[in-house]
Short mmCIF file of C-alpha atoms (C1' of nucleotides) in Angstrom, two decimals:
data_model
loop_
_atom_site.label_atom_id
_atom_site.label_comp_id
_atom_site.label_asym_id
_atom_site.label_seq_id
_atom_site.Cartn_x
_atom_site.Cartn_y
_atom_site.Cartn_z
CA MET A 1 0.20 0.32 0.25
CA GLU A 2 1.30 3.12 -0.94
CA TYR A 3 -0.06 5.52 1.15
CA LYS A 4 -1.11 5.61 4.85
CA ALA A 5 -2.45 7.41 7.55
CA PRO A 6 0.56 10.24 8.84
CA ARG A 7 2.10 9.17 11.35
CA GLY A 8 -0.24 9.58 15.19
CA THR A 9 -3.14 9.85 13.17
CA ARG A 10 -5.66 7.19 12.70
CA ASP A 11 -9.72 6.53 10.64
CA ILE A 12 -12.34 5.49 13.07
CA LEU A 13 -13.93 3.30 10.77
CA PRO A 14 -18.14 2.74 10.71
CA ASP A 15 -17.40 -0.22 13.03
CA GLU A 16 -16.50 1.64 16.13
CA MET A 17 -18.23 4.66 15.48
CA HIS A 18 -21.19 3.62 17.53
CA LEU A 19 -19.05 4.58 21.05
CA TRP A 20 -18.45 7.92 19.73
CA HIS A 21 -21.54 8.64 18.62
CA LYS A 22 -22.33 7.24 22.48
CA VAL A 23 -19.38 9.48 24.12
CA GLU A 24 -20.43 12.71 21.42
CA ASP A 25 -24.90 12.10 22.35
CA ILE A 26 -23.77 12.19 26.41
CA VAL A 27 -21.25 15.37 26.36
CA ARG A 28 -24.45 17.38 24.56
CA LEU A 29 -27.28 16.30 27.12
CA VAL A 30 -25.35 16.63 30.05
CA CYS A 31 -23.68 19.56 29.39
CA GLU A 32 -26.95 21.23 27.37
CA ARG A 33 -28.47 20.63 30.68
CA ALA A 34 -26.49 22.55 32.67
CA GLY A 35 -27.19 25.41 30.39
CA TYR A 36 -23.73 25.05 28.18
CA GLY A 37 -23.47 26.35 24.52
CA GLU A 38 -21.96 24.84 22.30
CA ILE A 39 -19.04 26.39 20.58
CA ARG A 40 -16.77 25.53 17.35
CA THR A 41 -13.82 27.37 16.89
CA PRO A 42 -11.64 27.19 13.95
CA ILE A 43 -9.19 23.99 13.76
CA PHE A 44 -6.53 26.41 13.83
CA GLU A 45 -5.31 30.27 14.90
CA TYR A 46 -2.83 32.67 14.82
CA THR A 47 0.45 31.08 16.35
CA GLU A 48 0.95 33.96 18.75
CA LEU A 49 -2.47 32.93 20.74
CA PHE A 50 -1.19 29.69 22.00
CA GLU A 51 1.90 31.44 22.63
CA ARG A 52 0.16 33.75 25.24
CA GLY A 53 -2.43 31.55 26.03
CA ILE A 54 -0.94 28.57 27.11
CA GLY A 55 3.07 30.18 27.85
CA GLN A 56 6.29 30.37 25.91
CA VAL A 57 8.01 28.07 28.47
CA THR A 58 5.40 24.63 28.00
CA ASP A 59 6.52 22.15 26.12
CA ILE A 60 3.52 22.13 23.77
CA VAL A 61 4.81 25.67 23.11
CA GLU A 62 8.08 25.08 22.74
CA LYS A 63 8.36 21.51 20.60
CA GLU A 64 4.85 20.11 20.31
CA MET A 65 2.95 22.61 18.16
CA TYR A 66 1.51 21.81 14.38
CA THR A 67 3.31 25.18 13.00
CA PHE A 68 3.86 26.49 9.44
CA LEU A 69 3.23 29.66 7.65
CA ASP A 70 0.37 30.16 4.84
CA LYS A 71 1.14 32.02 1.60
CA ALA A 72 0.87 35.68 3.26
CA LYS A 73 3.48 34.05 5.47
CA ARG A 74 1.51 34.69 8.45
CA SER A 75 2.26 31.96 11.20
CA ILE A 76 -0.44 28.96 11.97
CA THR A 77 -0.64 26.46 14.26
CA LEU A 78 -3.15 23.58 14.70
CA ARG A 79 -4.89 24.10 17.66
CA PRO A 80 -2.98 22.12 20.60
CA GLU A 81 -5.74 22.23 22.98
CA GLY A 82 -9.34 24.32 23.05
CA THR A 83 -8.92 27.11 26.04
CA ALA A 84 -7.53 29.26 24.33
CA SER A 85 -9.60 29.41 21.51
CA VAL A 86 -12.52 29.89 23.55
CA VAL A 87 -11.32 32.47 25.23
CA ARG A 88 -10.33 34.34 21.68
CA ALA A 89 -14.07 34.18 20.49
CA PHE A 90 -15.27 34.89 24.08
CA LEU A 91 -12.85 38.36 24.08
CA GLU A 92 -13.71 38.84 20.26
CA HIS A 93 -17.34 39.00 20.41
CA LYS A 94 -17.35 40.83 23.18
CA LEU A 95 -19.24 38.14 25.27
CA TYR A 96 -18.55 39.54 28.35
CA ALA A 97 -21.50 42.28 27.53
CA ARG A 98 -24.27 39.66 28.16
CA PRO A 99 -25.11 38.35 31.63
CA GLN A 100 -23.01 36.53 33.14
CA PRO A 101 -21.24 33.67 33.41
CA THR A 102 -21.09 32.48 29.73
CA LYS A 103 -21.24 28.84 29.41
CA PHE A 104 -19.23 27.09 26.50
CA TYR A 105 -18.80 23.29 25.42
CA TYR A 106 -16.52 21.68 22.53
CA ILE A 107 -16.10 18.78 20.59
CA GLY A 108 -13.17 18.43 18.52
CA PRO A 109 -9.84 17.30 17.53
CA MET A 110 -7.09 18.46 19.00
CA PHE A 111 -3.03 18.03 17.11
CA ARG A 112 0.22 18.41 19.30
CA TYR A 113 3.46 16.85 17.77
CA GLU A 114 4.36 14.05 19.84
CA ARG A 115 5.79 10.84 20.31
CA PRO A 116 2.79 8.03 19.48
CA GLN A 117 1.95 5.97 22.41
CA SER A 118 -0.35 4.33 24.22
CA GLY A 119 -3.44 6.54 24.75
CA ARG A 120 -1.29 9.46 22.96
CA TYR A 121 -1.94 10.81 19.53
CA ARG A 122 -0.77 13.25 17.42
CA GLN A 123 -4.17 13.94 16.25
CA PHE A 124 -6.51 13.72 19.14
CA TRP A 125 -10.20 14.30 20.19
CA GLN A 126 -11.39 16.20 23.28
CA PHE A 127 -14.88 17.87 24.59
CA GLY A 128 -14.36 20.28 27.04
CA VAL A 129 -16.31 23.04 29.04
CA GLU A 130 -15.28 26.40 29.77
CA ALA A 131 -16.75 28.14 32.55
CA LEU A 132 -16.09 32.44 32.23
CA GLY A 133 -16.72 35.50 34.14
CA SER A 134 -17.68 33.69 37.44
CA GLN A 135 -15.12 33.73 40.15
CA ASP A 136 -17.72 31.37 42.89
CA PRO A 137 -16.04 28.37 43.76
CA ALA A 138 -19.32 26.91 43.05
CA MET A 139 -18.12 27.35 39.21
CA ASP A 140 -15.45 24.91 39.08
CA VAL A 141 -17.40 22.69 41.29
CA GLU A 142 -19.86 22.70 38.62
CA VAL A 143 -17.30 22.39 35.47
CA ILE A 144 -15.81 19.02 37.69
CA GLY A 145 -19.09 17.89 38.61
CA ILE A 146 -19.97 17.79 34.86
CA LEU A 147 -17.01 16.02 33.77
CA ILE A 148 -18.03 13.25 36.37
CA GLU A 149 -21.67 13.20 35.40
CA ILE A 150 -20.30 12.52 31.20
CA TYR A 151 -18.33 9.52 32.95
CA ARG A 152 -21.06 8.29 34.88
CA GLN A 153 -23.77 8.52 31.64
CA LEU A 154 -20.97 6.85 29.84
CA GLY A 155 -20.94 3.53 32.34
CA LEU A 156 -16.83 4.74 32.83
CA GLY A 157 -16.37 4.18 36.77
CA GLY A 158 -13.31 3.08 38.26
CA PHE A 159 -12.08 6.44 37.86
CA GLU A 160 -10.21 8.73 40.90
CA VAL A 161 -10.68 12.94 40.88
CA GLN A 162 -7.12 14.22 42.14
CA LEU A 163 -7.19 18.13 43.22
CA ASN A 164 -5.06 20.69 44.13
CA THR A 165 -4.69 24.34 44.05
CA ILE A 166 -1.61 26.63 42.78
CA GLY A 167 -2.25 29.47 44.31
CA CYS A 168 -2.75 33.24 42.27
CA PRO A 169 -0.12 35.82 41.12
CA GLU A 170 -0.37 37.37 44.04
CA CYS A 171 0.94 34.52 46.02
CA ARG A 172 2.56 31.86 43.80
CA PRO A 173 5.50 34.11 43.71
CA ARG A 174 5.85 33.82 47.44
CA TYR A 175 5.90 30.06 47.00
CA ARG A 176 8.01 29.95 43.87
CA ASP A 177 10.85 32.01 45.52
CA GLU A 178 9.98 29.82 48.52
CA LEU A 179 10.91 26.54 46.32
CA ARG A 180 14.65 28.69 44.88
CA SER A 181 15.33 28.72 48.03
CA TYR A 182 14.68 25.63 49.71
CA LEU A 183 16.19 23.19 46.37
CA GLY A 184 18.86 25.81 45.33
CA GLY A 185 20.79 24.59 48.33
CA ARG A 186 20.50 21.01 47.11
CA ALA A 187 20.94 21.33 43.33
CA GLY A 188 23.29 18.26 43.52
CA GLU A 189 20.28 16.04 43.76
CA LEU A 190 18.27 17.09 41.26
CA CYS A 191 18.64 15.85 37.86
CA GLU A 192 19.42 17.65 35.05
CA ASP A 193 15.64 19.23 33.65
CA CYS A 194 15.10 19.99 36.91
CA ARG A 195 17.65 22.30 37.27
CA ARG A 196 17.03 23.93 34.93
CA ARG A 197 12.95 24.30 36.11
CA LEU A 198 14.71 26.02 39.30
CA VAL A 199 15.55 28.60 37.27
CA ARG A 200 12.48 28.87 35.08
CA ASN A 201 9.23 27.48 36.33
CA PRO A 202 10.05 26.23 40.04
CA LEU A 203 7.38 24.62 40.41
CA ARG A 204 6.96 22.22 37.29
CA LEU A 205 9.72 20.80 39.67
CA LEU A 206 7.34 19.31 41.93
CA ASP A 207 5.72 16.25 38.94
CA CYS A 208 8.97 15.33 38.18
CA LYS A 209 9.83 11.11 38.41
CA GLU A 210 13.39 10.99 39.42
CA PRO A 211 14.14 9.54 42.85
CA GLY A 212 16.72 12.39 43.76
CA CYS A 213 14.06 14.95 42.53
CA GLN A 214 11.51 13.38 44.37
CA ARG A 215 13.44 13.25 47.73
CA ALA A 216 14.34 16.43 48.12
CA ILE A 217 10.28 17.49 46.82
CA ASP A 218 9.08 15.41 49.77
CA GLU A 219 11.04 17.90 52.06
CA VAL A 220 9.59 20.84 50.88
CA PRO A 221 5.75 22.28 52.44
CA PRO A 222 3.05 22.03 50.33
CA ILE A 223 1.92 25.18 48.48
CA PHE A 224 -0.86 25.39 51.19
CA GLU A 225 1.03 27.29 53.76
CA TYR A 226 1.84 30.51 51.66
CA LEU A 227 -1.59 30.55 49.89
CA CYS A 228 -2.98 34.32 50.37
CA ASP A 229 -6.88 34.80 51.55
CA GLU A 230 -8.74 34.68 49.22
CA CYS A 231 -7.25 31.43 47.39
CA ARG A 232 -7.01 29.53 50.75
CA GLU A 233 -10.29 30.44 50.65
CA HIS A 234 -11.78 29.66 46.73
CA PHE A 235 -9.61 25.99 47.79
CA GLU A 236 -12.22 25.78 50.97
CA GLY A 237 -14.91 26.45 49.25
CA VAL A 238 -14.15 23.93 46.01
CA LYS A 239 -13.30 20.86 48.68
CA ALA A 240 -16.36 22.00 50.67
CA LEU A 241 -19.10 22.12 47.59
CA LEU A 242 -17.20 19.41 46.44
CA SER A 243 -17.84 17.37 49.13
CA ALA A 244 -21.55 18.48 49.47
CA LEU A 245 -22.33 17.42 45.36
CA GLY A 246 -21.16 13.78 46.50
CA VAL A 247 -17.79 14.13 44.40
CA SER A 248 -14.97 12.19 45.70
CA PHE A 249 -11.70 13.47 45.55
CA VAL A 250 -8.20 12.95 47.07
CA ILE A 251 -5.58 16.21 47.60
CA ASN A 252 -2.58 15.65 45.59
CA PRO A 253 -0.14 18.38 46.02
CA ARG A 254 1.73 17.46 42.50
CA ILE A 255 -0.93 18.20 40.16
CA VAL A 256 0.53 21.65 38.29
CA ARG A 257 -0.59 21.35 35.11
CA GLY A 258 1.94 21.69 31.99
CA LEU A 259 -0.31 24.74 30.95
CA ASP A 260 0.52 28.68 32.36
CA TYR A 261 -2.59 30.03 32.49
CA TYR A 262 -4.02 27.97 35.48
CA THR A 263 -4.56 29.81 38.84
CA LYS A 264 -5.81 28.32 41.85
CA THR A 265 -7.92 25.17 41.93
CA VAL A 266 -6.60 22.71 39.24
CA PHE A 267 -7.60 19.02 38.91
CA GLU A 268 -6.72 15.98 37.51
CA VAL A 269 -9.65 12.51 36.37
CA VAL A 270 -7.05 9.82 36.27
CA HIS A 271 -7.47 5.96 35.19
CA SER A 272 -6.13 2.84 36.05
CA GLU A 273 -6.44 1.15 33.21
CA LEU A 274 -4.80 3.35 30.68
CA GLY A 275 -0.94 2.57 30.93
CA ALA A 276 1.01 5.31 31.36
CA GLN A 277 -0.92 7.85 29.63
CA ASP A 278 -3.35 7.47 32.72
CA VAL A 279 -4.76 11.23 32.81
CA LEU A 280 -8.54 10.74 31.47
CA GLY A 281 -9.20 14.44 31.90
CA ALA A 282 -8.22 17.45 32.98
CA GLY A 283 -8.56 21.44 33.48
CA GLY A 284 -8.63 24.07 36.12
CA ARG A 285 -8.81 27.67 36.86
CA TYR A 286 -7.41 30.54 34.30
CA ASP A 287 -8.45 34.00 35.85
CA GLY A 288 -5.37 35.37 34.13
CA LEU A 289 -6.22 34.25 30.89
CA ALA A 290 -8.90 36.50 29.19
CA GLY A 291 -6.67 39.92 30.43
CA GLU A 292 -3.50 38.15 29.01
CA CYS A 293 -5.13 37.59 25.95
CA GLY A 294 -5.71 41.25 25.65
CA GLY A 295 -9.36 41.27 26.86
CA PRO A 296 -11.27 42.56 29.92
CA PRO A 297 -9.59 40.84 33.43
CA THR A 298 -12.85 37.51 33.38
CA PRO A 299 -12.07 34.94 35.79
CA GLY A 300 -13.02 31.08 33.57
CA VAL A 301 -12.08 27.90 34.98
CA GLY A 302 -12.83 24.73 32.33
CA PHE A 303 -11.71 21.36 31.71
CA ALA A 304 -10.58 19.28 28.76
CA ALA A 305 -10.99 15.41 28.43
CA GLY A 306 -9.88 12.44 26.01
CA ILE A 307 -12.23 11.02 23.22
CA ASP A 308 -9.96 8.14 22.72
CA ARG A 309 -8.50 7.71 26.28
CA ALA A 310 -12.40 7.70 27.52
CA ILE A 311 -13.24 4.89 24.54
CA GLN A 312 -10.06 3.04 25.29
CA VAL A 313 -11.59 2.45 28.69
CA LEU A 314 -14.82 1.76 27.20
CA SER A 315 -13.73 -0.96 25.30
CA ALA A 316 -11.44 -2.84 27.28
CA GLY A 317 -14.51 -3.19 29.74
CA ALA A 318 -17.26 -3.73 28.09
CA GLY A 319 -17.33 -4.39 24.64
CA ALA A 320 -15.55 -7.62 24.63
CA GLY A 321 -18.96 -9.59 24.35
CA GLU A 322 -20.28 -8.84 21.08
CA ALA A 323 -17.13 -8.12 19.54
CA GLY A 324 -17.07 -12.02 17.91
CA ASP A 325 -19.89 -11.68 15.47
CA ALA A 326 -19.91 -7.87 15.17
CA GLU A 327 -16.57 -8.00 13.58
CA SER A 328 -17.59 -9.83 10.61
CA ARG A 329 -20.98 -7.58 9.99
CA PRO A 330 -20.71 -4.72 7.24
CA GLY A 331 -20.86 -0.97 8.71
CA ASP A 332 -21.51 0.04 12.31
CA ALA A 333 -21.19 -2.89 14.25
CA GLY A 334 -22.79 -1.32 17.16
CA ALA A 335 -25.54 -0.54 15.20
CA PRO A 336 -28.48 -2.39 14.43
CA GLY A 337 -28.78 -4.31 11.77
CA PRO A 338 -31.70 -3.29 8.75
CA ASP A 339 -35.18 -3.82 9.21
CA VAL A 340 -36.00 -4.38 5.40
CA TYR A 341 -33.82 -6.11 2.51
CA ILE A 342 -34.90 -6.26 -0.36
CA ALA A 343 -33.94 -8.68 -2.51
CA PRO A 344 -34.35 -8.68 -6.45
CA ILE A 345 -34.69 -11.27 -8.79
CA GLY A 346 -33.98 -9.91 -12.38
CA ARG A 347 -33.94 -6.31 -14.24
CA GLU A 348 -37.46 -5.48 -14.06
CA ALA A 349 -37.93 -6.37 -9.99
CA LYS A 350 -34.26 -4.09 -9.40
CA ALA A 351 -35.71 -1.13 -9.88
CA GLU A 352 -39.22 -1.94 -7.92
CA ALA A 353 -36.97 -3.25 -5.41
CA LEU A 354 -34.68 0.67 -5.10
CA LYS A 355 -37.81 2.12 -5.49
CA LEU A 356 -39.78 0.22 -2.87
CA ALA A 357 -36.51 1.07 -0.54
CA PHE A 358 -37.10 4.50 -0.94
CA ALA A 359 -40.33 4.55 0.01
CA LEU A 360 -39.51 2.36 3.25
CA ARG A 361 -37.01 5.00 4.04
CA GLN A 362 -39.14 7.70 4.21
CA GLY A 363 -41.95 6.06 6.37
CA ALA A 364 -45.36 6.00 5.55
CA GLY A 365 -46.62 10.04 5.13
CA GLU A 366 -45.14 11.05 8.57
CA GLU A 367 -46.09 14.68 9.03
CA THR A 368 -42.17 14.72 10.95
CA PRO A 369 -40.08 14.04 8.01
CA GLY A 370 -37.91 10.88 8.30
CA ALA A 371 -40.23 9.48 11.25
CA GLY A 372 -41.30 5.86 11.00
CA GLY A 373 -38.60 5.60 8.02
CA LEU A 374 -36.99 1.99 7.92
CA LYS A 375 -33.22 1.09 7.54
CA VAL A 376 -33.52 -0.58 4.15
CA GLU A 377 -30.89 -2.34 2.09
CA THR A 378 -30.86 -3.93 -1.38
CA ASP A 379 -28.69 -5.91 -3.15
CA PHE A 380 -26.08 -4.17 -5.82
CA MET A 381 -23.83 -6.75 -6.56
CA GLY A 382 -26.03 -8.65 -8.73
CA ARG A 383 -26.39 -11.04 -6.52
CA SER A 384 -28.14 -14.66 -6.65
CA LEU A 385 -31.31 -15.02 -4.48
CA LYS A 386 -29.11 -17.36 -2.67
CA ALA A 387 -26.53 -14.96 -2.03
CA GLN A 388 -28.41 -12.75 -1.29
CA MET A 389 -30.18 -14.49 1.71
CA LYS A 390 -26.63 -15.03 2.53
CA TYR A 391 -26.08 -11.57 2.79
CA ALA A 392 -29.32 -10.34 4.17
CA ASN A 393 -28.77 -12.81 6.88
CA LYS A 394 -24.89 -11.59 7.44
CA LEU A 395 -26.42 -7.97 7.98
CA GLY A 396 -29.08 -8.86 10.66
CA ALA A 397 -32.23 -7.75 8.20
CA ARG A 398 -35.17 -8.73 10.20
CA GLN A 399 -37.60 -8.95 7.11
CA VAL A 400 -36.95 -9.63 3.28
CA VAL A 401 -38.98 -8.47 0.47
CA ILE A 402 -38.36 -10.76 -2.21
CA LEU A 403 -38.92 -9.16 -5.66
CA GLY A 404 -39.81 -12.27 -8.48
CA ASP A 405 -40.62 -11.55 -11.97
CA GLU A 406 -43.49 -13.81 -11.59
CA GLU A 407 -44.74 -12.25 -8.76
CA LEU A 408 -44.16 -8.46 -9.63
CA HIS A 409 -46.15 -9.39 -13.12
CA ARG A 410 -49.03 -10.67 -10.74
CA GLY A 411 -48.46 -7.29 -8.34
CA VAL A 412 -47.23 -9.09 -4.84
CA ALA A 413 -44.23 -9.80 -3.11
CA LEU A 414 -42.87 -11.87 -0.97
CA LEU A 415 -42.31 -11.10 2.39
CA ARG A 416 -40.14 -13.56 4.95
CA ASP A 417 -39.75 -13.13 8.25
CA MET A 418 -35.68 -14.08 8.98
CA SER A 419 -36.06 -15.06 13.06
CA THR A 420 -39.00 -17.17 12.10
CA GLY A 421 -38.84 -18.52 8.36
CA ASP A 422 -41.90 -17.24 7.78
CA GLN A 423 -43.18 -16.58 4.47
CA GLU A 424 -46.49 -15.00 2.90
CA GLU A 425 -47.44 -13.16 -0.65
CA VAL A 426 -48.28 -9.43 -0.28
CA PRO A 427 -49.61 -7.34 -2.46
CA ILE A 428 -46.15 -5.05 -3.41
CA THR A 429 -48.95 -1.54 -2.86
CA ASP A 430 -49.67 -2.96 1.19
CA ILE A 431 -45.91 -3.59 1.76
CA VAL A 432 -45.23 0.41 2.74
CA LYS A 433 -48.35 0.76 5.09
CA ARG A 434 -47.58 -2.86 6.39
CA LEU A 435 -43.44 -2.68 7.42
CA SER A 436 -43.76 0.78 8.23
CA THR A 437 -45.93 -0.38 11.40
CA PHE A 438 -43.94 -3.04 12.30
CA GLY A 439 -40.93 -0.90 11.88
CA ARG A 440 -42.07 1.66 14.52
CA ALA A 441 -43.40 -0.64 16.89
CA GLU A 442 -39.90 -2.95 17.01
CA ALA A 443 -37.77 0.16 16.96
CA ALA A 444 -38.48 1.17 20.18
CA THR A 445 -37.93 -1.83 21.56
CA VAL A 446 -34.66 -1.96 20.03
CA GLN A 447 -33.48 1.29 21.38
CA GLU A 448 -33.96 0.08 25.03
CA ALA A 449 -32.32 -3.11 24.66
CA THR A 450 -29.37 -1.32 23.50
CA GLY A 451 -29.65 1.58 25.58
CA CYS A 452 -27.72 3.80 23.17
CA ARG A 453 -28.84 6.38 20.24
"C1'" G B 1 13.89 14.60 20.71
"C1'" U B 2 15.72 9.27 24.20
"C1'" G B 3 15.36 3.52 24.19
"C1'" G B 4 13.06 -1.45 23.24
"C1'" A B 5 10.58 -4.31 21.30
"C1'" U B 6 7.35 -6.50 16.52
"C1'" G B 7 6.71 -5.41 10.49
"C1'" U B 8 4.82 -12.55 6.20
"C1'" A B 9 -3.65 -12.81 2.53
"C1'" G B 10 -8.60 -8.25 5.15
"C1'" C B 11 -7.17 -10.28 10.52
"C1'" U B 12 -4.85 -13.73 13.94
"C1'" C B 13 -0.51 -16.03 12.91
"C1'" A B 14 2.56 -20.56 10.53
"C1'" A B 15 7.35 -21.34 7.41
"C1'" U B 16 13.92 -21.29 12.36
"C1'" G B 17 19.19 -19.92 4.28
"C1'" G B 18 16.55 -24.44 -0.64
"C1'" C B 19 9.32 -23.90 -4.15
"C1'" G B 20 5.54 -18.78 0.99
"C1'" G B 21 0.64 -22.05 4.12
"C1'" A B 22 -3.24 -22.24 7.85
"C1'" G B 23 -7.44 -20.87 10.69
"C1'" C B 24 -11.29 -16.82 10.02
"C1'" A B 25 -13.25 -13.82 7.02
"C1'" C B 26 -14.71 -12.73 0.80
"C1'" C B 27 -16.55 -14.85 -3.61
"C1'" G B 28 -18.99 -19.17 -5.57
"C1'" G B 29 -21.30 -23.94 -5.68
"C1'" A B 30 -23.85 -28.71 -4.47
"C1'" C B 31 -32.73 -29.38 -7.10
"C1'" U B 32 -32.17 -23.13 -13.31
"C1'" G B 33 -35.89 -19.19 -7.09
"C1'" U B 34 -34.67 -18.73 -0.89
"C1'" G B 35 -30.33 -17.14 4.82
"C1'" G B 36 -27.84 -19.79 9.75
"C1'" C B 37 -25.92 -25.54 10.32
"C1'" U B 38 -22.45 -29.40 7.21
"C1'" C B 39 -19.21 -30.24 2.33
"C1'" C B 40 -16.45 -28.51 -2.23
"C1'" G B 41 -14.33 -24.94 -5.47
"C1'" G B 42 -12.43 -19.79 -6.12
"C1'" G B 43 -9.16 -15.22 -5.89
"C1'" G B 44 -6.22 -12.90 -3.18
"C1'" G B 45 1.55 -11.32 -1.06
"C1'" C B 46 6.67 -6.79 -4.55
"C1'" U B 47 7.36 -11.55 2.92
"C1'" G B 48 6.92 -2.42 4.88
"C1'" U B 49 10.97 -0.33 1.67
"C1'" G B 50 15.60 0.10 -0.30
"C1'" G B 51 20.55 -1.54 0.01
"C1'" G B 52 24.06 -6.06 1.69
"C1'" U B 53 26.04 -10.64 2.42
"C1'" U B 54 25.18 -15.04 -0.55
"C1'" C B 55 25.11 -20.34 -6.15
"C1'" G B 56 20.12 -19.17 -2.91
"C1'" A B 57 17.02 -14.30 1.90
"C1'" A B 58 10.18 -13.66 3.91
"C1'" U B 59 14.65 -15.54 7.14
"C1'" C B 60 21.42 -13.00 8.00
"C1'" C B 61 23.90 -7.64 8.25
"C1'" C B 62 23.24 -1.84 7.65
"C1'" A B 63 19.75 1.87 6.62
"C1'" U B 64 14.94 3.84 6.03
"C1'" C B 65 9.22 3.82 7.04
"C1'" A B 66 5.90 2.47 10.45
"C1'" U B 67 3.28 0.04 14.22
"C1'" C B 68 3.33 -1.33 19.30
"C1'" C B 69 5.48 -0.19 24.65
"C1'" A B 70 8.44 2.85 27.88
"C1'" C B 71 10.83 8.27 28.78
"C1'" C B 72 9.46 13.21 28.35
"C1'" C B 73 5.27 15.72 28.37
"C1'" C B 74 0.54 15.68 28.15
"C1'" A B 75 -5.80 14.50 27.41
#
RNA sequence: GUGGAUGUAGCUCAAUGGCGGAGCACCGGACUGUGGCUCCGGGGGCUGUGGGUUCGAAUCCCAUCAUCCACCCCA
């Protein structure tokens, strides 16, 4: 094969699309009910937006961005995350002039140039929410609550919510200085990276996994003792409200996050089944970002969650049961088979089959377009009747309409129930009415049984 | 950017320097118009790619690309 999908990218085939739809449907449902509106921003932005927003010294900006010059020689970057774009759109459209808070959600692909591994792609999909305009701890808690509510509705359990605070421009410098003086004296015990971090961004040192650094870090006092009153109060508020909401969480003072814009609350949702890249979703508060982007100072809080990783967990846990025969079936293996397969025999019957297929798909004179329509397939391969029956069976068709020349001339067709094998002769003019009724009743029970869409 | 493992049919894997196979899947047939079970047959391969060693390479060596896993970092 001459062409392959570029490194770190992949095709998501119809076989597994039902899981993606399920995730997207639940994200939309949970977010909409909480008053979050969907926003779609460009997939690329001017590079400066990410440099300013995410921070110059972060790994993402320093080495993971897909950046190129367009034909007008402007520097363009494929978005590595969603928050900067959402804040940009919020400011550009002056949405701060409307009643606050402004609550968004988004679903879409992100791009980072990294070495692929388990749960990490160069194009990956995220859903996320951003709530702008409120500095209330309750806003942080709604955002966290939405994330775990989405997981709950997906039936995805076994994760852990980890919470931390990283202060604000008021109090963080005090802690940073404290870290510098504490660890500066022990620089010899630190790894090379951390000696560099000590100068540029001492907080990042806290999540280093080198044993030497760990030992040094263990003796550093946690940030909690250095928080200003406002940050301390906010953190206490978040913890209390999370508990009140019944969300269990653990405090992890090592969470720092890789993006510069975070203030106060930071959190991660980790899952043990994910391997080394164990973060399912993460986020935090970013009260300085809007101001940094040149807009009126506007507090914000949000999260981003990996859809690829959610699906990785979901398909590891559940799908094993029906994967066997589903794999051999064409199309979306998670979707139900056709309600009807139409098997024409001969040229004349073929035209009739196509007409009948479209008629059945439309449904029988419903007011709502598409309502009462059936999932209908027919022959496009010139198969013999026998081969068509085999094919219909593989598709999982529940009824087959057999249209032979002989019957066609008499204005009838054979209607065969594939589960019982019962077969009867029906006037062609009655088929639409007859099958549409059948389809509506059955479709409801199928939906209940599969539990999705 | 660093390290390790792996690349053979659509999929899962054999062939251990000497004619590239199997199972499943796909297509067809077993009463000239009836599925599931069974049986029979068929199509499919530049052995990731490019060099090298050898009389001879899927097999040994080098390079390269890709995948997987880990580091780094992150969702």
